[in-house]
Coordinates of C-alpha atoms in Angstrom, one line a residue:
M1 CA 56.8 187.0 173.6
P2 CA 60.7 187.1 173.5
S3 CA 62.3 186.0 170.4
S4 CA 64.5 183.3 172.2
L5 CA 61.1 181.5 173.5
L6 CA 59.8 181.7 169.9
A7 CA 62.8 179.8 168.6
V8 CA 62.5 177.3 171.1
L9 CA 58.7 177.0 170.4
R10 CA 59.1 177.0 166.7
P11 CA 59.8 173.5 166.0
L12 CA 56.7 172.5 167.8
S13 CA 54.6 174.4 165.1
R14 CA 56.5 172.8 162.1
A15 CA 54.8 169.7 160.6
V16 CA 58.1 168.0 159.9
T17 CA 58.6 167.5 163.9
Y18 CA 55.5 165.5 164.0
T19 CA 56.3 163.4 160.9
R20 CA 59.5 162.5 162.2
W21 CA 57.9 161.6 165.5
L22 CA 55.5 159.4 163.5
H23 CA 58.3 157.8 161.5
L24 CA 60.3 156.8 164.8
L25 CA 57.1 155.2 166.3
I26 CA 56.6 153.1 163.2
A27 CA 59.9 151.8 163.7
A28 CA 59.2 150.8 167.1
M29 CA 56.5 148.6 165.6
A30 CA 58.9 145.8 164.4
G31 CA 60.1 145.3 167.6
I32 CA 56.7 145.0 169.4
V33 CA 55.4 142.9 166.8
T34 CA 58.4 140.6 167.2
G35 CA 58.1 141.0 171.1
F36 CA 54.5 139.1 170.9
L37 CA 56.4 136.3 168.9
Y38 CA 58.6 135.6 171.9
E39 CA 56.8 134.3 175.0
G40 CA 57.3 136.0 178.1
T41 CA 58.6 139.3 176.8
F42 CA 55.9 141.5 178.4
R43 CA 55.6 139.4 181.7
T44 CA 57.9 141.5 183.4
G45 CA 57.4 145.0 184.4
G46 CA 59.3 148.2 184.3
W47 CA 61.6 149.0 181.4
L48 CA 62.9 145.5 180.5
P49 CA 60.3 144.9 177.7
W50 CA 61.4 148.1 176.1
L51 CA 65.0 146.8 175.9
W52 CA 63.7 143.4 174.8
I53 CA 61.8 144.8 171.8
A54 CA 64.9 146.8 170.9
V55 CA 67.1 143.9 170.6
L56 CA 65.0 141.0 169.4
P57 CA 64.2 142.3 165.9
A58 CA 68.0 143.1 165.2
P59 CA 69.1 139.8 163.4
L60 CA 65.9 140.4 161.1
L61 CA 66.8 143.8 160.2
V62 CA 70.4 142.9 159.3
L63 CA 69.3 140.3 156.7
A64 CA 66.7 142.7 155.3
A65 CA 69.2 145.1 154.7
L66 CA 70.8 142.5 152.4
I67 CA 67.8 142.9 150.1
P68 CA 68.6 145.9 147.7
V69 CA 65.1 147.1 147.5
V70 CA 65.0 147.9 151.3
R71 CA 67.2 150.8 150.7
R72 CA 64.6 152.3 148.3
I73 CA 61.7 151.6 150.7
E74 CA 63.7 153.2 153.6
G75 CA 64.9 156.1 151.5
L76 CA 61.3 157.0 150.2
Q77 CA 59.8 156.9 153.8
A78 CA 62.7 159.2 154.9
Q79 CA 62.2 161.6 152.1
L80 CA 58.5 161.8 153.0
L81 CA 58.7 161.7 157.0
L82 CA 61.9 163.3 157.7
T83 CA 62.5 166.1 155.4
P84 CA 60.6 169.5 155.5
G85 CA 58.7 170.8 152.3
P86 CA 55.2 169.7 150.9
H87 CA 54.9 166.0 151.9
G88 CA 58.6 166.0 152.4
L89 CA 58.9 165.3 148.7
E90 CA 61.9 167.3 148.1
P91 CA 64.4 166.6 145.2
R92 CA 66.8 164.0 146.1
A93 CA 69.7 166.5 145.6
A94 CA 67.9 168.8 148.2
S95 CA 67.1 166.1 150.7
G96 CA 70.3 164.4 150.5
I97 CA 68.7 161.1 150.9
A98 CA 69.0 158.4 148.2
T99 CA 65.8 156.6 146.9
A100 CA 67.7 153.9 144.7
P101 CA 68.1 150.1 145.5
S102 CA 71.4 149.1 147.0
A103 CA 74.0 148.5 144.7
S104 CA 77.0 147.5 146.7
W105 CA 77.9 145.9 149.9
S106 CA 78.5 149.6 151.5
E107 CA 75.3 150.6 150.9
R108 CA 73.6 147.2 152.2
G109 CA 76.0 147.7 155.2
R110 CA 74.9 151.3 155.8
T111 CA 71.3 150.2 155.4
A112 CA 71.8 148.0 158.0
V113 CA 73.1 150.3 160.3
W114 CA 70.2 152.7 159.7
L115 CA 67.6 150.0 160.3
L116 CA 69.2 149.6 163.9
L117 CA 69.6 153.0 164.6
R118 CA 66.1 154.0 163.7
L119 CA 64.9 150.8 165.8
A120 CA 66.8 151.9 168.7
V121 CA 65.8 155.5 168.6
G122 CA 62.4 154.6 167.9
V123 CA 61.8 152.3 170.9
G124 CA 63.4 154.5 173.2
L125 CA 61.2 157.5 171.8
S126 CA 58.1 155.2 172.1
A127 CA 58.8 154.2 175.6
L128 CA 59.0 157.9 176.8
T129 CA 55.8 158.7 174.6
V130 CA 54.1 156.1 177.0
Q131 CA 55.7 156.8 180.2
L132 CA 56.1 160.6 180.3
P133 CA 52.3 161.6 179.7
L134 CA 51.7 158.7 182.3
L135 CA 54.0 160.6 184.7
A136 CA 52.4 164.1 184.1
G137 CA 49.0 162.4 184.9
A138 CA 50.7 160.9 187.9
F139 CA 51.8 164.3 189.2
T140 CA 48.3 165.7 188.3
M141 CA 46.6 163.3 190.4
A142 CA 48.8 163.8 193.1
A143 CA 48.3 167.4 193.3
A144 CA 44.7 166.7 193.5
G145 CA 45.2 164.6 196.6
H146 CA 45.1 160.9 194.7
P147 CA 48.1 158.6 195.7
T148 CA 49.0 156.9 192.4
R149 CA 50.6 153.6 191.3
L150 CA 51.7 153.1 187.9
T151 CA 53.6 150.5 186.4
G152 CA 57.1 151.3 185.5
L153 CA 57.2 154.6 187.7
P154 CA 57.7 155.3 191.4
A155 CA 54.5 155.4 193.8
I156 CA 53.6 158.5 195.1
E157 CA 51.9 157.6 198.4
A158 CA 51.8 161.2 200.0
P159 CA 50.0 163.7 197.5
H160 CA 50.6 167.3 197.7
W161 CA 49.7 170.3 195.9
W162 CA 53.0 171.2 194.7
Y163 CA 53.1 168.1 192.3
G164 CA 51.1 170.3 189.9
L165 CA 54.0 172.4 189.6
L166 CA 56.0 169.1 188.2
A167 CA 53.0 168.0 186.1
P168 CA 54.3 170.1 183.0
L169 CA 57.8 169.0 183.1
P170 CA 57.5 165.4 181.6
L171 CA 55.5 166.9 178.6
V172 CA 58.2 169.5 178.1
L173 CA 60.8 166.8 178.4
L174 CA 58.9 164.8 175.9
S175 CA 58.6 167.8 173.6
A176 CA 62.4 168.2 173.6
V177 CA 63.2 164.8 173.1
V178 CA 60.8 164.5 169.9
V179 CA 62.6 167.5 168.3
G180 CA 66.0 166.3 169.4
A181 CA 65.6 162.7 168.3
G182 CA 63.7 163.9 165.2
S183 CA 66.5 166.1 163.8
L184 CA 69.5 163.5 164.7
T185 CA 67.4 161.2 162.7
A186 CA 67.1 163.2 159.7
G187 CA 70.9 163.9 159.7
A188 CA 71.9 160.2 160.5
A189 CA 69.4 159.2 157.5
R190 CA 71.5 162.0 155.0
R191 CA 74.5 160.0 156.1
L192 CA 73.3 156.6 156.4
L193 CA 71.2 156.7 153.0
G194 CA 72.7 159.6 151.4
T195 CA 73.5 159.1 147.8
S196 CA 77.0 157.6 146.9
A197 CA 79.7 158.8 145.0
A198 CA 78.7 156.7 142.0
E199 CA 75.0 157.9 142.4
R200 CA 76.0 161.7 142.5
L201 CA 78.3 160.9 139.2
A202 CA 75.3 159.4 137.7
E203 CA 73.1 162.2 138.3
L204 CA 75.4 164.8 137.3
E205 CA 75.9 162.9 134.0
A206 CA 72.0 162.7 133.9
R207 CA 71.6 166.5 134.2
T208 CA 74.5 166.8 131.7
E209 CA 72.9 165.1 129.1
R210 CA 69.4 166.8 129.8
M211 CA 71.4 170.0 129.2
I212 CA 73.0 168.8 126.2
E213 CA 69.4 167.5 124.8
H214 CA 67.9 170.9 125.7
N215 CA 70.8 172.8 123.6
R216 CA 70.3 170.4 120.9
L217 CA 66.5 171.2 120.9
A218 CA 67.3 175.1 121.0
Q219 CA 69.3 174.7 118.0
E220 CA 66.7 172.5 116.4
L221 CA 64.1 175.1 116.8
H222 CA 66.2 177.7 115.8
D223 CA 67.2 176.0 112.4
S224 CA 63.6 174.9 111.7
I225 CA 61.7 177.7 112.8
G226 CA 64.0 180.5 111.7
H227 CA 64.0 178.6 108.3
A228 CA 60.4 178.8 108.3
L229 CA 59.9 182.3 109.0
T230 CA 62.8 183.5 107.0
V231 CA 61.2 181.7 103.8
T232 CA 57.7 183.0 104.7
V233 CA 58.8 186.7 104.9
V234 CA 60.8 186.3 101.5
Q235 CA 58.1 184.6 99.8
A236 CA 55.4 187.1 101.2
G237 CA 57.7 190.1 100.0
A238 CA 58.5 188.6 96.5
A239 CA 54.6 188.0 95.9
R240 CA 53.7 191.4 96.8
A241 CA 56.5 193.1 94.7
A242 CA 55.8 190.6 91.7
G243 CA 52.0 191.5 91.3
S244 CA 51.3 188.4 89.5
P245 CA 48.4 186.1 90.6
Q246 CA 50.0 183.1 89.4
F247 CA 53.3 183.8 91.3
T248 CA 51.2 184.9 94.5
E249 CA 49.6 181.6 94.4
R250 CA 52.9 179.7 93.9
A251 CA 54.3 181.7 97.0
L252 CA 51.2 180.9 99.3
A253 CA 51.6 177.3 98.4
A254 CA 55.0 177.5 99.1
I255 CA 54.2 179.2 102.6
E256 CA 51.8 176.9 103.4
D257 CA 54.0 173.8 102.9
T258 CA 56.9 175.5 105.0
G259 CA 54.6 176.6 107.8
R260 CA 53.3 172.9 107.5
Q261 CA 56.7 171.4 108.0
A262 CA 57.7 174.0 110.7
L263 CA 54.5 173.2 112.9
A264 CA 55.6 169.6 112.7
D265 CA 59.3 170.4 113.8
L266 CA 57.7 172.4 116.7
E267 CA 55.3 169.5 117.8
R268 CA 58.3 167.3 117.7
A269 CA 60.1 170.0 120.0
L270 CA 57.3 170.1 122.4
R271 CA 57.0 166.1 122.6
L272 CA 60.6 166.2 123.7
L273 CA 59.9 168.8 126.3
R274 CA 57.2 166.9 127.8
E275 CA 59.8 164.0 127.9
D276 CA 57.8 162.1 125.2
A277 CA 60.5 162.4 122.8
P278 CA 60.1 161.4 119.2
R279 CA 62.1 158.7 117.9
P280 CA 65.1 159.8 115.8
A281 CA 63.7 158.3 112.8
D282 CA 60.9 160.7 112.9
R283 CA 63.2 163.7 112.3
P284 CA 64.1 164.6 108.7
T285 CA 67.0 163.2 106.9
L286 CA 69.2 164.0 104.0
T287 CA 66.8 161.9 101.8
D288 CA 64.1 165.0 102.5
A289 CA 66.6 167.4 101.1
Q290 CA 64.7 168.2 98.1
R291 CA 62.0 169.8 100.3
L292 CA 64.5 172.1 101.3
L293 CA 65.8 173.1 97.8
E294 CA 61.9 173.6 96.7
S295 CA 61.5 175.9 99.4
A296 CA 64.5 177.8 98.4
R297 CA 63.5 178.1 94.9
A298 CA 60.0 178.8 96.0
A299 CA 61.6 181.8 97.8
G300 CA 63.0 183.1 94.6
S301 CA 66.5 181.6 94.7
T302 CA 67.9 179.5 91.8
V303 CA 69.1 176.5 93.2
R304 CA 71.6 174.1 91.4
A305 CA 71.8 171.0 93.4
E306 CA 74.4 168.3 93.1
L307 CA 73.8 165.0 94.9
S308 CA 76.2 162.0 94.6
G309 CA 76.7 158.7 96.7
P310 CA 74.3 156.8 98.6
L311 CA 72.7 159.4 100.7
E312 CA 69.8 157.1 101.8
T313 CA 72.4 154.5 103.4
L314 CA 74.1 157.3 105.6
P315 CA 74.2 156.6 109.4
G316 CA 71.0 158.1 111.0
P317 CA 72.9 160.9 113.2
V318 CA 74.9 162.0 110.2
S319 CA 72.0 162.1 107.9
R320 CA 69.6 163.9 110.5
E321 CA 72.3 166.8 111.3
G322 CA 73.6 167.0 107.7
Y323 CA 69.9 168.1 107.0
R324 CA 69.8 170.4 109.8
M325 CA 73.0 172.1 108.2
V326 CA 71.8 172.5 104.8
Q327 CA 68.7 174.1 106.4
E328 CA 70.3 176.6 108.2
A329 CA 72.9 177.3 105.5
L330 CA 70.2 178.1 103.0
T331 CA 68.3 180.1 105.8
N332 CA 71.2 182.2 106.0
V333 CA 71.5 182.6 102.3
L334 CA 67.8 183.9 102.3
R335 CA 68.0 186.1 105.3
H336 CA 71.4 187.8 104.4
A337 CA 71.6 187.9 100.6
G338 CA 67.8 187.4 99.4
P339 CA 66.9 185.5 96.4
V340 CA 70.3 185.0 94.8
P341 CA 71.5 181.8 93.0
V342 CA 72.6 179.3 95.3
S343 CA 74.5 175.8 94.7
V344 CA 74.3 172.9 97.0
R345 CA 76.5 170.1 96.8
M346 CA 75.7 166.6 98.8
A347 CA 78.5 163.9 98.2
A348 CA 78.6 160.7 100.0
C349 CA 81.4 158.3 100.0
A350 CA 82.8 155.5 102.0
D351 CA 84.6 157.4 104.4
A352 CA 82.6 160.8 104.6
L353 CA 79.9 163.3 103.9
E354 CA 80.6 166.3 102.3
L355 CA 78.2 169.4 102.5
E356 CA 78.9 172.5 100.4
V357 CA 76.4 175.6 100.0
R358 CA 77.5 178.4 98.0
N359 CA 75.8 181.8 97.1
P360 CA 77.0 185.2 96.0
L361 CA 78.3 187.6 98.9
P362 CA 75.9 189.9 100.2
A363 CA 76.5 193.8 100.0
T364 CA 77.6 193.4 103.7
P365 CA 79.5 190.2 104.2
L366 CA 79.8 188.3 107.2
A367 CA 83.2 188.1 108.6
P368 CA 85.4 185.1 107.8
G369 CA 84.6 182.4 110.3
G370 CA 82.2 184.4 112.3
G371 CA 78.3 184.7 111.8
G372 CA 75.8 184.3 114.4
R373 CA 74.1 181.3 116.2
G374 CA 73.3 179.4 112.9
L375 CA 76.7 179.4 111.5
R376 CA 78.0 178.6 115.2
G377 CA 75.4 175.9 115.4
I378 CA 76.7 174.3 112.0
R379 CA 80.2 174.1 113.4
E380 CA 78.9 172.8 116.7
R381 CA 77.1 169.9 115.0
A382 CA 79.9 169.0 112.8
A383 CA 82.3 168.8 115.7
L384 CA 79.7 166.6 117.6
L385 CA 80.0 164.2 114.9
G386 CA 83.7 164.3 114.8
G387 CA 84.0 166.5 111.8
E388 CA 84.8 169.9 111.0
A389 CA 82.8 173.1 109.2
E390 CA 84.1 176.3 107.6
T391 CA 82.2 179.4 106.8
G392 CA 83.3 182.3 105.2
P393 CA 84.0 184.2 101.7
D394 CA 85.6 182.2 99.0
C395 CA 86.6 183.4 95.6
G396 CA 83.9 186.1 95.7
E397 CA 81.2 184.0 97.2
W398 CA 80.0 182.8 100.8
R399 CA 80.6 179.1 101.2
V400 CA 79.6 176.9 103.9
H401 CA 81.7 173.7 103.8
A402 CA 81.3 170.6 106.3
R403 CA 82.9 167.3 106.1
L404 CA 81.4 164.7 108.3
P405 CA 83.4 161.1 109.0
L406 CA 81.6 157.8 108.2
R407 CA 84.0 155.2 109.0
R408 CA 83.6 155.1 112.5
L409 CA 79.7 155.1 112.5
R410 CA 79.2 152.3 110.0

C-alpha cells in the first residue's frame, strides 16, 4: 500500500479520532434537549431543525460559562477526549489544556466562546453523522433498483447500477469531516481552554518549589545518612582496634543508636517523596544537639561543648537547619580527621545564632573555603536563612563558623 494512502488512513486507526467524534456528538445533545423544550422545533423537515438546535442553547451556554467550575469541567473533558495518549490523560503541560476553574473574566469569555464553538461544530457534525450514512444507503438502494425518498435528501426516482459507485463517497466524506473537525476542535481547545499566563507562572513556581524541596531532601539525606555511616565506620574500627569488651559494648550501643536515628531520618525522607511530608516539628532541632555530641564522643572524639542562650526558643527553621549544620560539621571531623578533640559552640542571643565547630587540622587539610558537598551544604543552609558560613583553617585548626540572623524571624 502506498505510503501516501497509509498517511491518509492512519487517523482512522487512532482511538483519539473516535473520542473526538464522541466529544462533539455530546455537545450536540445540549441543543437536542433544548429543542424538545421549544414546541415546533422538529416539525419542519430538512436542515432547519439542525439550525435551530445550534442556536437555541446559546444564551444558556453563555450564562453557564460565567460559573467558574464550568471551565474545569470542559478542560477535563477536553483532556480526556481530545488529546492523544492513554485515556487522553496527559500532563497539563503536554496537553496545553487547563483544568482549573475560571479566575478572571477573560477566562470566562474564552470559556463561553469555546462552548458556542463546540455546540456549533457538534451540531453540524451530528447532522452529517445522521444524513451521510442515509445518503450512502440511498445510493446503495438505487443501485439495487429501488427508488428512495429520504427526509432531507433529494429523491432518487430513476435507480441505476452506477449509483453503487457513489455509495462509498458519503462515508469517505464523513470520515474526512470527523478527522478534520476533531483536529480543529483540539486546536481550538488549546487556545480557548489553554493555561493562562498566571497559571503558567503558578505552575512554574510550583515546579521550582518542588525542585528546591528535592534539593533540600538530598542535602538532608547526605547529612543524616552520611553522619550515621561515618560514625558507624569509625566506631567499628575503634572497637576492633581497642580489643576491649567494654569499649566494644559501648561502640555497639552507639552504632545502634546512630543507626536508629538514621532510619528515622530516612523514613521522614521517604514520606516526603511520597508527598506525605512530615511536619517540620518532627525534624530534629538544636535542642536535640546532645545526641550529636554523644555520638561523636562514642566515636572516640573528645567533645568540649559550650551552649549558651535560649536555644529552645529559636525559630523552627533556624533551629532545624542549625542542627543539620552542626551534624555535617561533626561528620566532616570524623571523616577527615578521625577521633580528634572537637570544640562545639552554640550561642543564641537576641539578634543571631552563632555556631562554631573546631578541630585540629587533618594531615591533608581541605582547601580554604573549599570542601565537598557537605561544606557547600552548610553554606547553602546559612544563605537560605539570610546568614553566612565560613569554613577553613584558622590558627592551626579547622573551623566551621556560621551566623544566622534572628531578628527578622521572630
